[in-house]
XYZ file of C-alpha atoms in Angstrom:
703
model
C 188.733 99.036 181.934
C 188.033 102.627 181.209
C 185.433 104.316 179.848
C 185.654 106.641 177.040
C 183.764 110.060 177.950
C 180.501 111.618 176.415
C 181.864 113.056 173.224
C 179.684 116.432 172.059
C 177.841 114.108 168.841
C 178.363 111.605 165.979
C 180.712 113.420 164.099
C 182.798 114.065 166.765
C 184.134 110.387 167.272
C 183.355 109.598 163.670
C 185.422 109.946 160.829
C 182.336 108.637 158.692
C 182.807 105.005 158.592
C 186.629 103.171 158.642
C 184.747 99.607 158.634
C 181.037 98.648 159.378
C 179.737 95.468 157.945
C 175.556 95.156 157.748
C 175.665 91.615 158.240
C 176.907 91.580 161.540
C 176.980 94.974 162.448
C 180.688 95.237 163.274
C 181.832 98.834 163.721
C 185.160 100.831 163.928
C 185.171 104.854 164.775
C 187.812 106.949 165.321
C 187.541 108.999 168.425
C 189.282 112.464 169.033
C 192.988 111.627 169.625
C 192.659 109.542 165.823
C 193.350 105.746 167.596
C 190.058 103.926 167.172
C 187.285 102.233 168.864
C 185.812 99.080 168.091
C 183.246 96.616 168.838
C 179.737 95.020 167.507
C 176.950 98.487 168.050
C 174.152 99.400 166.742
C 174.179 101.305 164.060
C 174.643 104.887 165.523
C 171.747 107.305 163.760
C 173.944 110.715 163.055
C 174.335 113.168 165.926
C 173.551 110.147 168.769
C 175.688 110.896 171.600
C 177.316 107.929 173.192
C 179.643 106.472 175.849
C 181.643 103.939 175.436
C 183.050 101.221 178.207
C 185.396 98.377 177.385
C 189.639 98.115 177.587
C 192.331 99.597 175.359
C 194.297 96.779 173.307
C 197.279 96.865 170.849
C 196.247 95.399 167.218
C 199.430 94.101 165.702
C 198.553 95.899 162.381
C 195.863 98.560 163.751
C 197.633 99.444 166.957
C 196.372 101.409 169.704
C 192.160 100.732 169.992
C 189.106 101.024 172.173
C 187.641 97.426 172.344
C 184.140 98.286 173.193
C 182.260 96.038 175.714
C 179.284 98.049 176.361
C 177.554 101.217 175.109
C 175.039 103.967 175.897
C 173.324 106.105 173.452
C 172.629 109.843 174.969
C 170.850 113.251 173.458
C 173.002 115.523 171.693
C 173.577 118.919 173.608
C 174.330 120.986 170.960
C 171.603 122.891 167.703
C 173.486 120.934 164.921
C 173.630 117.203 166.905
C 170.051 117.443 167.751
C 169.576 118.661 164.216
C 171.431 115.768 162.762
C 170.061 113.777 165.556
C 166.328 114.798 164.237
C 166.927 114.860 160.919
C 168.919 111.101 160.332
C 165.058 109.000 159.442
C 164.775 107.647 162.525
C 161.580 109.366 163.326
C 158.784 108.991 160.966
C 157.922 112.338 159.821
C 160.422 114.087 160.419
C 163.084 114.644 157.526
C 166.133 117.208 157.705
C 164.194 119.893 156.542
C 161.748 119.730 159.499
C 164.463 119.220 161.824
C 166.061 122.388 161.024
C 162.657 124.311 162.000
C 162.607 122.795 164.780
C 165.655 123.073 166.238
C 165.395 126.389 164.906
C 161.859 127.057 166.710
C 162.658 126.025 170.425
C 166.867 125.776 170.483
C 168.454 123.169 172.898
C 165.106 122.715 174.257
C 164.006 120.679 172.120
C 164.501 117.438 173.261
C 163.384 118.392 176.324
C 160.267 119.821 174.449
C 159.966 116.370 172.766
C 159.504 114.252 176.258
C 157.872 116.090 178.051
C 155.498 118.647 175.543
C 155.324 117.380 172.447
C 152.274 118.657 171.048
C 153.601 122.431 170.967
C 155.575 120.659 167.883
C 151.983 122.208 166.344
C 153.970 125.723 166.691
C 156.070 125.227 164.031
C 156.126 125.589 160.269
C 154.906 122.726 157.995
C 153.462 120.750 161.543
C 149.747 120.080 161.584
C 147.784 118.028 163.360
C 147.829 114.960 161.060
C 151.548 115.324 161.021
C 152.088 115.775 164.883
C 150.425 112.188 164.841
C 153.085 110.764 163.215
C 155.344 112.108 165.217
C 154.185 110.985 168.476
C 154.086 107.579 167.417
C 157.642 107.565 165.969
C 159.162 109.656 169.021
C 157.587 106.977 171.706
C 158.291 104.588 169.002
C 162.424 105.117 169.213
C 162.186 105.509 172.713
C 161.145 101.947 173.439
C 163.416 100.265 170.487
C 166.544 102.142 171.838
C 168.095 100.065 174.633
C 166.609 96.636 173.190
C 167.972 97.677 169.808
C 171.080 97.703 171.585
C 171.038 94.355 173.110
C 170.184 93.077 168.981
C 172.983 95.079 167.504
C 175.172 93.840 170.170
C 174.865 90.482 169.917
C 175.736 90.874 165.838
C 172.208 91.441 164.217
C 171.988 94.403 161.488
C 169.660 97.153 161.964
C 167.633 96.136 159.629
C 166.561 92.603 161.450
C 166.607 94.391 164.545
C 163.599 96.610 163.679
C 161.721 93.201 161.856
C 162.572 91.464 165.309
C 161.564 94.700 167.344
C 157.653 94.790 165.529
C 157.189 91.188 165.903
C 158.644 90.250 169.767
C 158.076 94.387 170.985
C 160.035 94.992 174.595
C 160.236 91.365 175.213
C 162.618 90.474 172.727
C 165.640 90.467 174.703
C 164.322 87.993 176.536
C 162.789 86.114 174.297
C 165.722 85.663 172.366
C 167.919 85.259 175.310
C 165.913 81.736 176.592
C 165.914 80.066 172.552
C 167.624 82.514 169.402
C 166.381 79.678 167.745
C 163.381 81.220 167.776
C 164.292 83.956 164.954
C 164.632 81.094 162.293
C 160.273 80.797 162.133
C 159.465 83.681 163.655
C 161.764 86.142 160.964
C 161.787 86.482 157.317
C 165.272 86.418 156.045
C 167.538 85.135 159.705
C 168.426 81.516 158.704
C 170.164 78.899 160.685
C 173.585 80.142 160.681
C 172.599 83.590 161.550
C 170.365 82.492 164.547
C 173.111 80.447 165.418
C 176.150 83.126 166.162
C 173.273 85.133 168.163
C 172.838 81.540 170.117
C 176.964 81.251 170.839
C 176.883 84.962 171.263
C 174.674 83.689 174.717
C 176.550 80.943 176.096
C 174.629 78.197 173.727
C 176.324 75.188 173.382
C 176.263 72.793 170.403
C 174.561 70.098 171.659
C 171.768 72.430 173.026
C 168.373 70.706 172.469
C 167.442 74.023 170.580
C 170.507 74.459 168.613
C 169.769 70.457 167.600
C 165.532 70.670 166.724
C 166.496 74.584 165.297
C 168.904 72.253 162.977
C 166.903 69.597 162.348
C 163.795 72.013 161.255
C 166.494 73.707 159.552
C 167.920 70.887 157.071
C 164.318 70.057 156.862
C 163.604 74.012 155.394
C 166.254 73.381 153.062
C 164.783 70.440 151.660
C 161.771 72.106 150.858
C 163.745 75.234 148.574
C 164.636 72.486 146.741
C 161.760 70.872 145.977
C 160.643 68.601 148.428
C 158.473 67.670 151.107
C 159.786 64.889 153.128
C 163.279 63.922 153.790
C 163.707 60.240 154.922
C 164.769 59.730 157.953
C 168.144 58.517 157.615
C 168.998 60.919 155.194
C 167.818 63.985 157.410
C 170.184 62.478 160.584
C 172.463 62.609 157.937
C 172.077 66.422 156.566
C 171.399 67.549 159.760
C 173.809 65.713 162.014
C 176.752 66.998 159.052
C 175.581 71.092 158.826
C 176.072 71.178 163.208
C 178.444 68.866 163.563
C 176.759 66.689 166.146
C 175.018 63.699 166.329
C 171.097 64.265 166.082
C 170.218 60.412 165.809
C 171.549 59.582 169.093
C 168.243 59.819 170.717
C 164.307 60.234 169.618
C 163.677 62.135 171.409
C 164.661 65.329 169.503
C 162.081 64.200 166.908
C 159.531 63.298 169.473
C 159.472 66.737 170.571
C 158.814 68.097 166.971
C 156.408 66.063 166.842
C 154.614 66.793 170.266
C 154.836 70.922 169.326
C 153.520 69.564 165.855
C 156.292 70.697 163.536
C 156.901 67.922 161.871
C 154.836 64.793 161.056
C 156.734 61.430 160.572
C 155.172 58.275 158.492
C 156.933 54.958 157.971
C 160.596 56.510 157.173
C 160.114 59.948 155.978
C 159.627 62.803 158.017
C 157.752 65.967 156.637
C 157.236 69.752 157.700
C 154.147 68.746 159.345
C 152.070 71.588 156.576
C 153.466 69.225 153.701
C 151.867 66.238 154.821
C 148.189 66.903 155.539
C 148.362 69.272 151.986
C 149.560 66.364 150.453
C 146.873 63.842 152.012
C 143.761 66.659 151.930
C 144.730 67.531 148.108
C 144.587 63.377 147.872
C 141.033 63.291 148.945
C 140.241 66.589 147.509
C 140.842 65.367 144.120
C 139.164 61.554 144.630
C 135.807 63.290 146.203
C 135.436 65.184 142.851
C 136.477 62.245 140.959
C 133.825 60.129 142.506
C 131.085 61.900 140.568
C 129.777 61.758 137.684
C 128.743 64.471 135.126
C 126.047 64.178 133.253
C 126.995 63.673 130.053
C 125.142 66.372 127.649
C 122.742 65.214 124.252
C 124.004 65.276 120.869
C 127.568 66.273 122.543
C 128.929 65.684 119.354
C 126.571 67.280 116.921
C 126.523 70.253 119.269
C 131.236 69.903 118.594
C 131.280 69.530 114.991
C 129.035 73.131 114.727
C 131.831 74.794 116.492
C 133.805 77.225 113.901
C 137.456 75.982 114.442
C 139.795 73.133 113.021
C 140.343 70.433 115.263
C 142.615 68.083 115.913
C 141.079 65.122 117.382
C 143.005 65.700 120.320
C 141.771 69.006 120.935
C 138.008 67.453 119.694
C 139.084 64.663 122.737
C 139.817 67.424 125.522
C 136.553 69.426 124.732
C 134.341 66.177 124.713
C 136.236 64.882 128.381
C 135.581 68.288 129.733
C 131.837 67.958 130.087
C 131.975 64.408 130.691
C 134.574 64.414 133.976
C 135.102 66.566 136.548
C 139.072 66.935 136.559
C 141.218 67.391 133.969
C 144.564 67.215 132.687
C 145.537 68.863 129.521
C 149.608 69.344 128.540
C 151.503 69.825 125.734
C 154.749 71.897 124.308
C 154.388 75.729 122.780
C 152.437 75.853 119.152
C 149.803 73.011 119.928
C 146.733 74.517 120.286
C 146.569 74.648 124.060
C 144.561 78.179 123.812
C 142.689 76.776 121.063
C 141.349 73.896 123.246
C 140.448 75.541 126.173
C 138.506 78.274 124.167
C 136.744 75.268 122.178
C 135.732 74.660 125.839
C 134.320 77.782 127.441
C 132.504 77.837 123.815
C 130.463 74.106 124.751
C 130.223 75.887 128.555
C 128.748 79.061 127.368
C 126.340 76.985 125.314
C 125.173 75.364 128.107
C 124.485 78.769 130.140
C 127.559 77.832 132.193
C 129.195 79.864 135.275
C 133.428 80.467 134.262
C 136.358 81.260 135.851
C 140.022 81.913 134.554
C 142.757 81.146 137.272
C 146.644 81.324 137.293
C 149.476 81.016 140.047
C 150.989 84.573 138.808
C 149.489 87.775 137.938
C 151.693 88.246 134.409
C 150.390 84.866 133.675
C 146.848 85.593 134.174
C 146.664 88.501 132.534
C 148.694 86.620 129.074
C 145.462 84.546 130.061
C 142.915 87.144 129.675
C 144.938 88.722 126.696
C 144.693 85.088 124.578
C 141.367 84.030 126.198
C 138.951 87.398 126.017
C 137.994 86.517 129.380
C 138.458 87.713 132.932
C 141.869 85.652 134.578
C 142.930 85.866 138.128
C 146.036 84.667 139.666
C 144.918 82.035 142.396
C 145.278 83.915 145.355
C 142.733 86.571 144.486
C 140.195 84.342 142.843
C 140.472 82.569 146.743
C 139.817 86.171 148.341
C 143.468 85.959 150.422
C 142.511 87.990 154.285
C 145.258 89.665 154.943
C 144.341 89.504 158.788
C 143.642 86.575 159.926
C 146.354 84.686 156.586
C 143.998 82.757 155.164
C 141.813 82.640 151.979
C 138.005 83.385 152.389
C 137.068 80.796 150.059
C 138.311 77.178 151.121
C 136.241 73.635 152.312
C 133.749 76.195 154.370
C 133.211 78.629 151.145
C 134.200 76.951 148.101
C 134.095 79.076 144.916
C 129.950 79.654 143.222
C 131.443 77.698 139.531
C 131.044 75.447 137.118
C 134.131 75.367 135.224
C 137.477 76.756 136.741
C 140.105 76.558 134.450
C 143.689 77.217 136.124
C 146.688 77.511 133.058
C 150.460 76.864 134.109
C 149.798 73.892 136.136
C 153.511 72.879 136.192
C 154.628 76.237 138.765
C 151.595 75.077 141.141
C 153.534 74.077 144.440
C 152.411 71.527 147.196
C 150.483 74.113 149.468
C 149.300 76.325 146.668
C 147.249 73.108 145.351
C 146.083 72.348 148.588
C 144.357 75.948 149.516
C 143.092 75.491 145.432
C 141.638 72.250 146.307
C 139.873 72.405 149.000
C 137.977 75.661 147.944
C 136.578 73.470 144.475
C 132.679 72.588 144.540
C 131.254 69.809 143.969
C 129.475 71.557 141.288
C 132.819 72.960 139.714
C 134.809 70.791 136.680
C 138.183 71.669 137.437
C 140.478 71.895 134.111
C 144.324 72.019 134.720
C 146.459 73.015 131.850
C 150.475 72.794 131.769
C 153.349 71.881 130.315
C 154.885 68.183 131.617
C 158.370 69.047 129.959
C 158.910 72.794 131.854
C 160.909 73.139 135.347
C 158.963 71.892 138.002
C 157.480 74.420 140.435
C 159.350 76.384 142.167
C 157.963 75.833 145.508
C 158.166 72.639 147.243
C 156.397 69.457 145.124
C 156.052 68.531 141.972
C 152.263 68.721 141.463
C 151.790 68.604 137.771
C 154.227 65.624 137.305
C 152.567 63.615 140.730
C 149.128 64.209 139.536
C 149.976 62.588 136.154
C 151.871 59.653 137.577
C 149.457 58.546 139.896
C 146.443 57.594 137.141
C 143.628 58.563 139.224
C 142.791 62.442 137.080
C 142.076 62.321 132.830
C 144.782 63.112 130.920
C 144.822 64.576 127.103
C 148.723 65.202 125.730
C 148.710 67.992 122.835
C 151.271 66.424 120.310
C 150.663 68.100 117.070
C 152.565 71.427 115.996
C 149.925 73.799 114.067
C 151.270 75.067 110.874
C 151.579 78.956 112.441
C 153.591 77.853 115.044
C 155.439 75.432 112.737
C 156.377 79.774 111.187
C 157.929 80.012 114.355
C 161.390 78.849 115.170
C 161.496 79.407 118.790
C 158.932 76.404 119.168
C 160.211 74.327 116.307
C 163.878 74.097 118.001
C 162.340 74.063 121.375
C 160.439 70.936 121.144
C 163.547 70.136 118.671
C 165.111 70.810 122.313
C 162.748 69.330 124.493
C 163.236 65.755 122.810
C 166.792 65.740 123.146
C 167.954 66.895 119.461
C 170.153 70.511 118.463
C 168.271 73.335 117.334
C 168.205 74.208 113.693
C 171.106 77.478 114.310
C 171.590 78.438 110.093
C 169.158 80.064 108.798
C 168.712 81.168 105.142
C 165.334 83.285 106.213
C 165.316 85.659 109.059
C 164.541 83.808 112.499
C 163.241 84.101 115.405
C 165.721 81.732 117.247
C 169.176 83.852 116.677
C 172.459 82.194 118.259
C 175.734 84.218 119.167
C 179.010 82.477 119.383
C 180.988 84.668 122.203
C 183.195 82.324 123.498
C 184.056 84.893 126.420
C 182.012 85.430 129.339
C 184.068 88.836 129.693
C 182.665 90.070 126.805
C 178.977 89.250 126.636
C 177.715 90.920 129.149
C 178.467 93.760 126.841
C 177.486 92.263 124.220
C 173.810 92.083 125.639
C 174.096 95.927 126.605
C 174.804 96.735 123.094
C 171.593 94.341 122.318
C 169.619 96.609 124.911
C 170.614 99.990 124.433
C 170.833 99.826 120.604
C 170.113 97.403 118.060
C 167.069 95.605 119.543
C 165.145 98.898 120.274
C 166.535 101.135 116.700
C 165.250 97.323 114.480
C 162.379 96.227 116.409
C 160.984 98.864 118.597
C 161.586 97.597 121.400
C 162.178 98.797 125.174
C 165.096 97.826 126.756
C 163.476 97.477 130.166
C 159.328 96.595 129.924
C 160.482 94.206 126.535
C 163.318 92.459 127.157
C 164.162 90.139 129.734
C 167.667 88.563 130.477
C 167.601 84.883 131.821
C 170.908 83.580 133.499
C 171.024 80.484 134.919
C 173.068 81.230 137.456
C 173.506 84.316 140.005
C 177.130 84.276 140.236
C 179.878 84.954 138.375
C 180.391 87.442 134.940
C 177.166 86.246 133.180
C 174.914 85.573 136.258
C 172.000 87.618 137.667
C 174.340 89.584 140.001
C 176.431 90.364 137.862
C 174.169 91.905 135.018
C 171.737 93.732 137.114
C 174.382 96.649 138.736
C 176.064 96.400 135.125
C 171.900 96.961 133.375
C 171.030 99.539 136.677
C 174.428 101.523 135.969
C 174.116 101.785 131.803
C 169.888 101.959 130.999
C 168.567 104.123 134.235
C 170.009 107.360 134.569
C 167.535 107.844 137.655
C 169.154 109.176 140.417
C 169.879 106.632 143.919
C 166.878 106.846 145.931
C 167.599 104.331 148.197
C 170.861 103.049 148.937
C 171.827 100.166 152.199
C 175.213 98.405 151.667
C 175.145 96.534 148.430
C 171.326 97.525 147.812
C 170.603 100.334 145.719
C 167.666 101.482 143.684
C 167.115 103.977 141.948
C 163.563 105.362 140.196
C 162.266 103.241 138.037
C 164.435 99.996 138.103
C 162.509 96.974 137.603
C 162.398 94.431 140.681
C 161.513 91.385 141.242
C 159.390 90.371 144.689
C 161.001 87.702 146.513
C 158.387 86.156 148.802
C 154.774 85.854 148.614
C 153.568 88.846 151.030
C 150.455 88.503 151.785
C 149.309 91.601 153.256
C 150.519 93.465 150.586
C 149.051 91.180 147.791
C 152.426 90.545 145.937
C 154.153 87.456 145.466
C 157.092 85.267 144.611
C 158.364 86.462 141.200
C 156.126 89.223 140.551
C 157.765 92.202 138.670
C 157.256 95.635 139.227
C 159.015 99.207 138.582
C 160.388 101.339 141.889
C 158.219 104.852 141.158
C 159.718 106.937 144.885
C 160.736 106.995 148.399
C 159.426 109.063 151.495
C 162.266 109.961 153.742
C 160.857 110.941 156.357
C 158.159 108.079 156.056
C 161.101 106.084 155.257
C 158.957 103.360 152.505
C 159.389 103.215 148.319
C 156.801 103.294 146.122
C 156.663 100.102 143.694
C 153.670 99.969 140.982
C 152.821 96.096 140.413
C 150.868 96.283 136.762
C 149.893 99.625 137.640
C 149.386 98.744 141.464
C 150.895 101.126 143.893
C 152.653 99.196 146.534
C 154.268 100.130 149.598
C 158.012 98.934 151.480
C 158.875 100.463 154.448
C 162.993 100.657 154.395
C 163.453 97.470 156.086
C 161.184 95.246 154.119
C 163.203 95.950 150.910
C 165.045 92.149 151.583
C 161.946 91.694 150.155
C 163.051 93.446 146.761
C 165.632 93.259 143.984
C 167.111 93.712 140.551
C 164.992 92.311 138.020
C 166.950 93.487 134.363
C 168.173 90.122 134.759
C 166.552 87.041 137.051
C 166.976 83.416 136.888
C 165.272 81.209 134.640
C 162.905 79.943 137.446
C 161.768 82.969 138.934
C 160.092 83.395 134.914
C 157.761 80.665 134.920
C 154.461 81.699 133.947
C 155.679 85.083 132.408
C 156.273 85.369 128.793
C 158.288 88.644 126.905
C 158.133 89.317 123.867
C 162.442 89.349 124.047
C 164.357 86.773 125.461
C 168.117 87.533 125.976
C 170.269 83.756 127.660
C 173.636 83.689 128.272
C 174.742 80.048 127.635
C 178.435 79.049 128.567
C 180.236 75.993 130.254
C 180.685 77.387 133.736
C 177.082 77.579 133.639
C 178.551 73.262 134.057
C 176.058 72.802 136.947
C 172.398 74.305 135.511
C 173.349 73.389 131.753
C 170.281 71.173 132.101
C 167.593 70.369 129.471
C 163.846 71.433 130.953
C 165.724 74.483 131.887
C 166.768 75.247 128.528
C 163.311 74.289 127.428
C 162.268 76.430 129.631
C 163.783 79.879 128.810
C 163.345 79.497 125.271
C 159.186 79.022 125.629
C 159.243 82.470 127.426
C 160.122 84.730 124.009
C 157.138 85.063 122.075
C 158.663 87.486 119.145
C 162.808 86.504 119.666
C 165.334 84.581 121.352
C 168.813 85.368 121.463
C 170.956 82.801 123.258
C 174.892 84.007 123.976
C 177.429 81.855 124.620
C 179.333 78.855 122.748
C 177.740 75.386 121.349
C 179.077 73.094 123.584
C 177.381 74.916 126.372
C 174.509 74.469 123.991
C 174.746 70.971 123.410
C 175.658 70.557 127.186
C 172.258 71.177 127.669
C 170.901 69.644 125.270
C 171.790 66.671 126.105
C 171.954 66.336 130.203
C 167.995 65.243 130.578
C 169.097 64.418 134.599
C 166.409 65.612 136.257
C 166.671 65.621 139.789
C 164.362 63.892 141.992
C 161.725 65.432 144.125
C 160.995 62.970 147.017
C 157.563 64.095 146.983
C 154.522 61.567 148.034
C 151.540 62.872 146.621
C 149.416 59.689 145.653
C 151.889 57.730 147.003
C 151.724 56.771 150.536
């Protein structure tokens, strides 16, 4: 055992970073004599002074190294070290410029001032009362967080997650994690079973520890939820969890009994649910049955009123409009161009004839905005309609405080998952008529459940299927080809006239990205006056590969955005004006999974990035940026509920796992003016012919 002596500053012991992995905290530093120091260490701030304890070892490839067992971080002592330490961004309110001014004023006594008379910072130019309070809070936070961070990061937890963990648990973090590291999975967004299990192993938890096995069962159920299921059959759950854990979770029912007692799961016959999903499905059923039990009063002379409307409705549309006033709940479904919007306008006109109060809603901001534009009345997101309260993470409108409206129309119902449907339906008053509108042939919701399909299959609710494609819609090759594809027919590709449906034959994956880039940066803006970022959306079925979302986003960020980089952490790079997407529902920020925004800028001292979503400015602390990803290219699933003037979609056989008819149909129906497919006709044919939809385990109206 040998103790490495204090170094003057971090620059004295680190040759930048020879190697640093943000995933596991493993670091390599150069020592003053040129040898290396390695180990699981916190991500040190420039200017830190470090004492390391461990053993000298001989690495077969890299030679003599010092293997760290423990580390103590101390304050720097030189002016330059203190400036680097304070200006590293670790203390809110202090950047490099402010740090230099502080050290210029106080010299080597600076850190003593911070510890014992921090109010004296008001003497420094540029520090007022407000900024002083921010710095005070930041200094106290970093002092208390230091030891906790060291524990976390020495156990393989990245600096980003360490900050989140500290904010959740505070100084109790080491004690709580040592007792049960698997609690991190449910408590900290972004930490999955693999990370928690690695921490558990480093803390000595065995493979058959009950904490680990129960966490594995819950993880398996959570993965099933991500795949769209609301439950798993118990036999399948045991099989999948046991395989993942490499341990038998079915040998005793105690694990399941404990999880049910704690309220984490609910068992019904052979079905095992995360409890929230079982209760959500049952409450949806109860609320719908209660609503349908009420018989509306049909107005006199309804047919005469409808005949006075100045619109040539089809029989299907007239049926839907009339039914809307004779039933408490109605589902209207149909593909693009079948007159759903016109039908809704007729329903609204009918209710307005009788001076009824009307509300419109959709699952996403983009869908609500489009609904507002085409119907002419304000539409809100469901979350905004129900008035989410971030303080207690609940909706103001619920079963005890229902929405007061005579008519509620909800569009894009295929996007609504089980939990959102639950929150919506329990807030419907007995005085309200509920109209659900969507396309049954599109992809199901990203979240768990298959709400639209299950509601139609239940045969409990009146359903109007719109099938007639109207003359104006027939002029669009996007719409006619979408319907051909939906029926299992190849789209028409050989057009004599100008078309809004373009297929570019390209069998080389390597050439497709550059071809898309040329279209976006030159050809399409020149011919159609499209904005390359705002009007054109690239959709890909997959994340990986040359034509996957990840590679296309990097390419387009580099080629289309000439702005300066304003944030860089590992592989995550953001520039000003980047097009980005939210990856999870964040109720505190009122931003939701799939929302698209644009990066505005950052405040380095406050460690905050500003992103504009439809004109609404939202602050993200740097540790929250794992919720954001580039969105020049997105998956088809993430595009649901949105429409764009132009859609470009690569379609190759390398996507074969995702070449499905409903996915292609959904992608095509997102384009309003121009649809461009780039790839091979073989991949196109594979998509059209593959109508195998993966079944979801759901029990809505099936128990």
